[in-house]
């Protein structure tokens, strides 16, 4: 009976061992991309660590074999069980050491799991079971457990429970084995009470984590995003995550919200139409950034526009927005339009070339959150831009929030002015972003906001336009420096402004 | 002389598995394409008379012959060309552009020598003229605060220092430094800040670039009698962080540590850089992807093709009515004789002393007057991906390792205006061989294999990125300059031999940074411009 219990525990232990391996592999390929590489290196590392564990098992003294087995089970349960949750938290809060933590956990879990089977075999050996019998039965159940989990994991556990809770579940199973073994063999153990106690503590920790995992995930996986992820992709430039909740599609780049389908019309109408409504003669339009095709969708509504060039760094972005059905519905297939030409190139590099002049330029770059992005909001950049804009043409720049990042917003305005542009700042309320800012710039001054629009609008009319160009007392200009490349004041402003807003 | 590692590997493979054993000594560079480059080494052997030089096969009359196409020679040629002189001839010497030379790998330009220029001082009018003509100075070229083209002012983040496994901003070590250390740092900075505007009894500023315009007040010139390290000790500076930094600065500018250079030179570094800009803070510097090469190229571009001659001067003899200059073209294996009214000897003095007949009669005795020379190694790494960097301290233009005896590394694509990281870049790691017996060192460097040089070349990069560094590198070129520059050892200011050559105003004149004793762009340019005044 007791031997049979041990054999059964082999089945459970083997299942758990494989489960941790699969979870680590799935997590790595999900968060880091390149699944073949991630799976194969995780499995390799895990198996190697198991070898280490098997090797170490020989240093366990004969009279401590059973007790050590129980302790190992408890440790595997604790570490393996919490591993996925912990990795999500690490990834969410500090992405830099993620890989190191992942592999450290794989090695530790693997080594502990590697000790299990040799210890069980030694216990059985001490109990005078025939060697041929031990090997045959232990390995049979070992492999059966592996089969069970390898089918259960992708078909049932991962989709139903998610990775974090699947790991916790297997942790509970490990601890269960430990407690049950303690109970059955309590007379043969030097200190069964201590092991009950440890087992109880670990079980409570896991159970607590299981219950709290709902709330803990609020800080991690979906939590980074909140909703169900329908597409996630790591490109050489950024991480794109698309989420959906009911009819709300959201795009995140590196964890920052780019748009929500519920109110993106506000943002894109405000970005495009104050300029284009005033340029009924515009033929050629340039869009820098905006690989989602949403600004392009608005530009293409004008029959007078004959050609639009869209320059976006990341081919994965424009590919995603010209192939995925829900996204095509959102941007109305703008990227596939005959009048649009898509260029996947660094905007700075592209502007150094000669592409003729454009009547309107829409600049929709990511916020200036680092020195590389800050260069796209600099004096030399805006001077370079001037070479590509028609004499009476207009430029509009997405300029962060005049409410939440006032110094950043006015620094962009100042930089455009120092680069020789006549600017007209304005802003619009976009619920998912808050109060958002734009700056219109022309070579000649005298821009007047539209009183009416030739095209039907969802957000813009005479009154909302008037409010966009009005700056209430709490959004007045602040004294700032222009963004010079040698100090990049804008990047510092942006960092400081937002650190005050984000709790 | 070029020595390609790939070719050596092929050779080794043909001869057996010997290369494998060789490779094992350097496991981190196995299979890496490393090229060693020793500019001027072969020419140096010719000059030392180890190989006979063919007799001149023809004669050519010239007005002004400029011998050497480094910064001094180019300044002279550029100024003459601007004055409309036609009868000038620039003899390019063993290496075109000298210490402003550049190369390119995989289409990426990089420096093989100097890589930056501080904002020029008010007195450096020759440099300001050049920058204005190039469009680098956009407005007010000779004023207190000219406006510069922002694309060449070093972009943020400018520099960072690796201290015990972490980065900090700036190169003066701050992390983990005690109160006493910080107080000493401040005391030193305050002291040199006070020196900047201070004048000697002759009414001149104490420390000026060009050096020749500095005060000759003997009280301050006395600083040239001791080393910088000795002076620091005398003044009670003991803080290890500060002392390392000052040693680093000396090595970076003079190729020799604080224990080798004159205290006057050490303070000159800090007190002479008074340039300002309308659109950058004090202390800003100018840089290009290929270092200072664009400045040199611009000057050379002012010459007509017939005003340039490849080859190097091997004998310069004043015949009274004219100066005879024998020029030997190593590649063609031919010599030509120039008959020049005027010669500007824009070559390092250790070369001039072999080439100019009777240089002793001019008052320069190489045995007694030659300054020590520093050897430099400029190592360029072509990378096809950037190493990961911490978010709060991204890759800077200049990246230095605290405690290292190398000088850190520069990122050549730092000034590009790009949203994403470029697909390729070149990291340039600098190393000055300081504190080593120069003759033995040069002997060793001439015989070193590219592999031997790699260890020094990559030591800072390995300290920062560890073994992962190897993943990013595609190709390496290591330039070894055995006589990169003179070092301003104590006594250099009043060196009578240098004084004599500075004042030589016959048919042969001299122009080189060696005349100052400090190898900086402004000094070389100053002497080049002076010869034609």
CSV table of C-alpha atoms in Angstrom, one decimal, chain A residues 91-420:
chain,number,residue,atom,x,y,z
A,91,UNK,CA,7.8,41.5,-16.4
A,92,UNK,CA,5.2,44.1,-15.6
A,93,UNK,CA,7.3,46.2,-13.2
A,94,UNK,CA,10.9,45.7,-14.4
A,95,UNK,CA,11.3,44.2,-17.8
A,96,UNK,CA,15.2,44.4,-17.8
A,97,UNK,CA,16.1,41.4,-15.5
A,98,UNK,CA,13.1,39.3,-16.7
A,99,UNK,CA,15.2,36.9,-18.7
A,100,UNK,CA,17.6,36.4,-15.8
A,101,UNK,CA,14.9,35.8,-13.3
A,102,UNK,CA,13.2,33.4,-15.7
A,103,UNK,CA,16.2,31.2,-16.2
A,104,UNK,CA,17.1,31.3,-12.5
A,105,UNK,CA,13.7,30.0,-11.7
A,106,UNK,CA,13.9,27.3,-14.4
A,107,UNK,CA,17.3,26.2,-13.0
A,108,UNK,CA,16.0,26.1,-9.4
A,109,UNK,CA,12.8,24.3,-10.2
A,110,UNK,CA,14.5,21.9,-12.6
A,111,UNK,CA,17.2,21.0,-10.0
A,112,UNK,CA,14.6,20.3,-7.3
A,113,UNK,CA,12.4,18.3,-9.7
A,114,UNK,CA,15.5,16.4,-10.7
A,115,UNK,CA,16.0,15.3,-7.1
A,116,UNK,CA,12.5,13.8,-6.8
A,117,UNK,CA,12.7,10.6,-8.8
A,118,UNK,CA,16.1,9.5,-7.5
A,119,UNK,CA,14.9,10.1,-4.0
A,120,UNK,CA,11.8,8.1,-4.5
A,121,UNK,CA,13.8,5.3,-6.1
A,122,UNK,CA,16.1,5.2,-3.1
A,123,UNK,CA,13.1,5.1,-0.7
A,124,UNK,CA,11.7,2.1,-2.6
A,125,UNK,CA,15.1,0.6,-2.7
A,126,UNK,CA,15.4,0.9,1.1
A,127,UNK,CA,12.1,-0.8,1.3
A,128,UNK,CA,13.6,-3.9,-0.4
A,129,UNK,CA,11.7,-3.7,-3.6
A,130,UNK,CA,13.4,-5.5,-6.5
A,131,UNK,CA,15.5,-3.1,-8.6
A,132,UNK,CA,14.0,-4.2,-11.9
A,133,UNK,CA,10.5,-3.6,-10.4
A,134,UNK,CA,11.5,-0.1,-9.1
A,135,UNK,CA,12.9,1.1,-12.4
A,136,UNK,CA,10.0,-0.2,-14.4
A,137,UNK,CA,7.2,1.1,-12.2
A,138,UNK,CA,8.8,4.5,-11.4
A,139,UNK,CA,9.6,5.3,-15.0
A,140,UNK,CA,6.2,4.0,-16.3
A,141,UNK,CA,4.4,6.4,-14.0
A,142,UNK,CA,6.9,9.2,-14.6
A,143,UNK,CA,6.2,9.1,-18.4
A,144,UNK,CA,2.4,8.6,-17.9
A,145,UNK,CA,2.3,11.7,-15.8
A,146,UNK,CA,4.1,13.6,-18.5
A,147,UNK,CA,1.6,12.6,-21.1
A,148,UNK,CA,-1.3,13.5,-19.0
A,149,UNK,CA,0.0,17.1,-18.4
A,150,UNK,CA,1.2,17.6,-21.9
A,151,UNK,CA,-2.4,17.1,-23.1
A,152,UNK,CA,-4.1,18.8,-20.2
A,153,UNK,CA,-2.0,21.9,-20.2
A,154,UNK,CA,-2.7,23.3,-23.7
A,155,UNK,CA,-6.3,22.0,-24.0
A,156,UNK,CA,-7.8,22.6,-20.6
A,157,UNK,CA,-5.5,24.3,-18.0
A,158,UNK,CA,-3.9,27.2,-19.8
A,159,UNK,CA,-7.1,28.4,-21.5
A,160,UNK,CA,-9.3,27.9,-18.5
A,161,UNK,CA,-7.1,28.9,-15.6
A,162,UNK,CA,-4.4,31.0,-17.3
A,163,UNK,CA,-0.7,30.4,-16.7
A,164,UNK,CA,-0.4,31.9,-13.2
A,165,UNK,CA,-3.2,29.8,-11.7
A,166,UNK,CA,-2.1,26.6,-13.5
A,167,UNK,CA,1.2,26.9,-11.9
A,168,UNK,CA,-0.4,27.5,-8.5
A,169,UNK,CA,-2.6,24.4,-9.0
A,170,UNK,CA,0.4,22.2,-9.6
A,171,UNK,CA,2.1,23.8,-6.6
A,172,UNK,CA,-0.9,22.7,-4.5
A,173,UNK,CA,-0.5,19.2,-5.9
A,174,UNK,CA,3.2,19.0,-4.9
A,175,UNK,CA,2.4,20.2,-1.4
A,176,UNK,CA,-0.5,17.6,-1.3
A,177,UNK,CA,2.0,14.9,-2.1
A,178,UNK,CA,4.3,16.2,0.6
A,179,UNK,CA,1.5,16.3,3.2
A,180,UNK,CA,0.1,12.9,2.3
A,181,UNK,CA,3.5,11.3,2.4
A,182,UNK,CA,4.2,12.9,5.8
A,183,UNK,CA,0.9,11.4,7.1
A,184,UNK,CA,1.5,7.9,5.7
A,185,UNK,CA,5.1,7.7,6.8
A,186,UNK,CA,4.9,9.8,10.0
A,187,UNK,CA,6.4,7.0,12.1
A,188,UNK,CA,9.5,6.7,9.9
A,189,UNK,CA,10.2,10.5,9.8
A,190,UNK,CA,12.5,12.1,12.4
A,191,UNK,CA,10.2,15.2,12.9
A,192,UNK,CA,6.8,14.8,11.2
A,193,UNK,CA,5.3,17.7,13.1
A,194,UNK,CA,7.8,20.2,11.7
A,195,UNK,CA,7.0,19.0,8.2
A,196,UNK,CA,3.2,19.2,8.8
A,197,UNK,CA,3.8,22.7,9.9
A,198,UNK,CA,5.9,23.7,6.9
A,199,UNK,CA,3.5,22.0,4.6
A,200,UNK,CA,0.6,23.9,6.1
A,201,UNK,CA,2.4,27.2,5.7
A,202,UNK,CA,3.2,26.6,2.1
A,203,UNK,CA,-0.3,25.3,1.4
A,204,UNK,CA,-1.8,28.5,2.9
A,205,UNK,CA,0.6,30.6,0.9
A,206,UNK,CA,-0.4,28.9,-2.3
A,207,UNK,CA,-4.1,29.0,-1.5
A,208,UNK,CA,-3.8,32.6,-0.6
A,209,UNK,CA,-2.0,33.4,-3.9
A,210,UNK,CA,-4.7,31.4,-5.8
A,211,UNK,CA,-7.5,33.4,-4.3
A,212,UNK,CA,-5.6,36.7,-4.6
A,213,UNK,CA,-4.3,35.8,-8.1
A,214,UNK,CA,-7.4,37.5,-9.6
A,215,UNK,CA,-6.3,40.7,-7.9
A,216,UNK,CA,-2.6,40.1,-8.4
A,217,UNK,CA,-3.1,39.8,-12.1
A,218,UNK,CA,-4.5,43.3,-11.9
A,219,UNK,CA,-0.9,44.3,-11.7
A,220,UNK,CA,0.3,41.9,-14.3
A,221,UNK,CA,-0.6,40.3,-17.6
A,222,UNK,CA,-4.0,41.6,-18.6
A,223,UNK,CA,-3.6,44.1,-16.0
A,224,UNK,CA,-0.9,45.8,-17.8
A,225,UNK,CA,-3.7,46.1,-20.4
A,226,UNK,CA,-6.9,45.3,-18.6
A,227,UNK,CA,-8.7,43.5,-21.3
A,228,UNK,CA,-8.4,40.4,-23.4
A,229,UNK,CA,-5.3,40.4,-25.6
A,230,UNK,CA,-6.2,39.6,-29.2
A,231,UNK,CA,-2.8,40.2,-30.7
A,232,UNK,CA,0.7,40.6,-29.1
A,233,UNK,CA,3.9,41.0,-31.1
A,234,UNK,CA,7.5,42.0,-30.3
A,235,UNK,CA,9.1,43.8,-33.2
A,236,UNK,CA,12.7,45.0,-33.3
A,237,UNK,CA,11.4,48.4,-32.4
A,238,UNK,CA,8.5,48.0,-30.0
A,239,UNK,CA,6.0,45.6,-28.4
A,240,UNK,CA,2.5,45.9,-29.9
A,241,UNK,CA,-0.4,44.6,-27.9
A,242,UNK,CA,-4.0,44.8,-29.2
A,243,UNK,CA,-6.8,44.2,-26.6
A,244,UNK,CA,-10.5,43.9,-27.0
A,245,UNK,CA,-13.3,44.3,-24.5
A,246,UNK,CA,-16.8,44.2,-25.9
A,247,UNK,CA,-16.6,46.7,-28.8
A,248,UNK,CA,-13.6,48.5,-27.5
A,249,UNK,CA,-10.4,47.8,-29.4
A,250,UNK,CA,-7.2,49.2,-27.9
A,251,UNK,CA,-3.6,49.4,-29.1
A,252,UNK,CA,-0.7,49.6,-26.7
A,253,UNK,CA,2.9,50.2,-27.8
A,254,UNK,CA,5.4,49.3,-25.1
A,255,UNK,CA,2.5,49.3,-22.6
A,256,UNK,CA,1.3,52.9,-23.5
A,257,UNK,CA,-2.2,53.3,-24.9
A,258,UNK,CA,-2.2,54.5,-28.5
A,259,UNK,CA,-5.9,54.6,-29.1
A,260,UNK,CA,-9.2,53.2,-28.0
A,261,UNK,CA,-11.7,52.5,-30.7
A,262,UNK,CA,-14.4,54.2,-28.6
A,263,UNK,CA,-12.9,57.7,-28.8
A,264,UNK,CA,-10.1,57.6,-31.4
A,265,UNK,CA,-12.4,59.6,-33.7
A,266,UNK,CA,-12.0,62.5,-31.4
A,267,UNK,CA,-8.2,62.3,-31.5
A,268,UNK,CA,-7.9,61.8,-35.3
A,269,UNK,CA,-10.5,64.3,-36.3
A,270,UNK,CA,-8.7,66.9,-34.1
A,271,UNK,CA,-5.4,65.9,-35.5
A,272,UNK,CA,-6.3,66.1,-39.2
A,273,UNK,CA,-9.2,68.4,-40.0
A,274,UNK,CA,-8.2,71.8,-38.5
A,275,UNK,CA,-5.3,71.7,-41.0
A,276,UNK,CA,-6.9,70.0,-44.0
A,277,UNK,CA,-10.2,71.9,-43.8
A,278,UNK,CA,-8.2,75.0,-44.3
A,279,UNK,CA,-6.3,73.6,-47.3
A,280,UNK,CA,-8.9,72.8,-49.9
A,281,UNK,CA,-6.2,73.0,-52.5
A,282,UNK,CA,-4.0,70.4,-50.9
A,283,UNK,CA,-2.8,67.6,-53.3
A,284,UNK,CA,0.1,65.9,-51.5
A,285,UNK,CA,0.0,65.0,-47.8
A,286,UNK,CA,2.7,63.4,-45.7
A,287,UNK,CA,2.0,61.5,-42.5
A,288,UNK,CA,5.0,60.7,-40.2
A,289,UNK,CA,4.2,57.9,-37.7
A,290,UNK,CA,0.6,56.9,-37.6
A,291,UNK,CA,1.1,53.4,-38.8
A,292,UNK,CA,-2.4,52.5,-37.6
A,293,UNK,CA,-3.8,54.2,-40.6
A,294,UNK,CA,-6.3,56.1,-38.6
A,295,UNK,CA,-5.0,59.6,-39.4
A,296,UNK,CA,-4.7,58.4,-43.0
A,297,UNK,CA,-8.4,57.3,-43.0
A,298,UNK,CA,-9.3,60.9,-42.1
A,299,UNK,CA,-7.0,62.4,-44.8
A,300,UNK,CA,-8.3,60.1,-47.5
A,301,UNK,CA,-11.8,61.5,-47.0
A,302,UNK,CA,-10.8,64.6,-48.9
A,303,UNK,CA,-11.4,64.2,-52.6
A,304,UNK,CA,-8.8,66.9,-53.3
A,305,UNK,CA,-6.0,64.9,-51.8
A,306,UNK,CA,-4.4,62.9,-54.6
A,307,UNK,CA,-1.4,61.3,-52.9
A,308,UNK,CA,-0.5,60.5,-49.3
A,309,UNK,CA,2.8,59.2,-48.2
A,310,UNK,CA,2.9,57.5,-44.8
A,311,UNK,CA,6.3,57.0,-43.2
A,312,UNK,CA,6.3,54.6,-40.2
A,313,UNK,CA,9.3,53.0,-38.8
A,314,UNK,CA,7.8,49.6,-38.0
A,315,UNK,CA,6.7,47.3,-40.9
A,316,UNK,CA,5.0,45.0,-38.3
A,317,UNK,CA,2.7,47.9,-37.4
A,318,UNK,CA,1.6,48.7,-40.9
A,319,UNK,CA,1.3,45.0,-41.8
A,320,UNK,CA,-1.0,44.4,-38.7
A,321,UNK,CA,-3.2,47.3,-39.7
A,322,UNK,CA,-3.5,46.3,-43.3
A,323,UNK,CA,-4.3,42.6,-42.6
A,324,UNK,CA,-6.3,42.1,-39.4
A,325,UNK,CA,-10.1,42.2,-40.1
A,326,UNK,CA,-11.2,44.2,-37.0
A,327,UNK,CA,-8.5,46.8,-37.6
A,328,UNK,CA,-9.3,47.0,-41.3
A,329,UNK,CA,-12.8,47.8,-40.3
A,330,UNK,CA,-11.5,50.5,-38.0
A,331,UNK,CA,-9.2,52.3,-40.5
A,332,UNK,CA,-11.5,51.5,-43.4
A,333,UNK,CA,-8.6,49.8,-45.2
A,334,UNK,CA,-6.8,53.1,-45.5
A,335,UNK,CA,-3.4,51.6,-45.8
A,336,UNK,CA,-4.5,49.7,-48.8
A,337,UNK,CA,-5.9,52.7,-50.6
A,338,UNK,CA,-4.6,53.5,-54.1
A,339,UNK,CA,-3.7,57.0,-53.1
A,340,UNK,CA,-1.6,55.9,-50.1
A,341,UNK,CA,2.0,54.9,-50.3
A,342,UNK,CA,3.5,53.3,-47.2
A,343,UNK,CA,7.2,53.7,-46.5
A,344,UNK,CA,8.7,51.7,-43.6
A,345,UNK,CA,11.7,53.8,-42.7
A,346,UNK,CA,13.1,56.0,-39.9
A,347,UNK,CA,11.4,59.4,-40.4
A,348,UNK,CA,14.7,61.2,-39.7
A,349,UNK,CA,16.4,59.2,-42.4
A,350,UNK,CA,13.5,59.6,-44.9
A,351,UNK,CA,13.4,63.4,-44.4
A,352,UNK,CA,17.1,63.6,-45.3
A,353,UNK,CA,16.2,62.5,-48.8
A,354,UNK,CA,14.4,64.5,-51.4
A,355,UNK,CA,10.8,63.7,-51.9
A,356,UNK,CA,9.4,67.0,-53.2
A,357,UNK,CA,7.2,69.3,-51.1
A,358,UNK,CA,3.9,68.4,-49.4
A,359,UNK,CA,0.9,70.6,-48.8
A,360,UNK,CA,0.1,69.2,-45.4
A,361,UNK,CA,2.2,67.2,-43.0
A,362,UNK,CA,0.6,65.3,-40.1
A,363,UNK,CA,3.1,64.2,-37.4
A,364,UNK,CA,1.9,61.5,-35.1
A,365,UNK,CA,5.0,60.3,-33.3
A,366,UNK,CA,5.1,58.5,-30.0
A,367,UNK,CA,5.6,60.9,-27.0
A,368,UNK,CA,9.2,62.1,-26.4
A,369,UNK,CA,9.8,59.6,-23.6
A,370,UNK,CA,13.5,58.9,-24.5
A,371,UNK,CA,16.4,60.6,-26.2
A,372,UNK,CA,15.9,58.9,-29.5
A,373,UNK,CA,12.2,60.0,-29.7
A,374,UNK,CA,13.2,63.4,-28.4
A,375,UNK,CA,15.3,64.0,-31.5
A,376,UNK,CA,12.0,63.9,-33.6
A,377,UNK,CA,10.9,67.0,-31.7
A,378,UNK,CA,14.1,69.0,-32.0
A,379,UNK,CA,15.1,72.2,-33.8
A,380,UNK,CA,17.2,70.5,-36.5
A,381,UNK,CA,14.3,68.1,-37.2
A,382,UNK,CA,11.8,70.9,-37.6
A,383,UNK,CA,14.3,72.8,-39.8
A,384,UNK,CA,14.7,69.7,-41.9
A,385,UNK,CA,11.0,69.4,-42.1
A,386,UNK,CA,10.6,72.9,-43.6
A,387,UNK,CA,12.4,71.7,-46.7
A,388,UNK,CA,9.5,69.3,-47.4
A,389,UNK,CA,6.6,71.7,-46.9
A,390,UNK,CA,4.9,74.0,-49.5
A,391,UNK,CA,5.1,77.7,-48.9
A,392,UNK,CA,1.4,77.9,-47.9
A,393,UNK,CA,1.3,74.4,-46.4
A,394,UNK,CA,0.5,73.4,-42.8
A,395,UNK,CA,2.1,71.0,-40.4
A,396,UNK,CA,0.3,69.6,-37.4
A,397,UNK,CA,2.2,67.9,-34.5
A,398,UNK,CA,0.9,65.6,-31.8
A,399,UNK,CA,2.3,67.4,-28.8
A,400,UNK,CA,1.5,65.5,-25.6
A,401,UNK,CA,-0.9,67.0,-23.1
A,402,UNK,CA,-1.0,70.7,-22.2
A,403,UNK,CA,-2.9,69.7,-19.1
A,404,UNK,CA,-0.8,66.9,-17.7
A,405,UNK,CA,2.6,67.7,-19.3
A,406,UNK,CA,2.4,71.4,-19.8
A,407,UNK,CA,6.1,72.0,-20.0
A,408,UNK,CA,6.5,69.3,-22.7
A,409,UNK,CA,3.7,70.8,-24.7
A,410,UNK,CA,4.9,74.3,-24.6
A,411,UNK,CA,8.5,73.2,-25.2
A,412,UNK,CA,7.4,71.6,-28.5
A,413,UNK,CA,5.6,74.9,-29.4
A,414,UNK,CA,8.7,76.9,-28.5
A,415,UNK,CA,11.0,74.6,-30.5
A,416,UNK,CA,8.8,74.9,-33.6
A,417,UNK,CA,8.8,78.7,-33.2
A,418,UNK,CA,12.6,78.8,-32.9
A,419,UNK,CA,12.8,76.7,-36.0
A,420,UNK,CA,11.0,79.5,-37.8
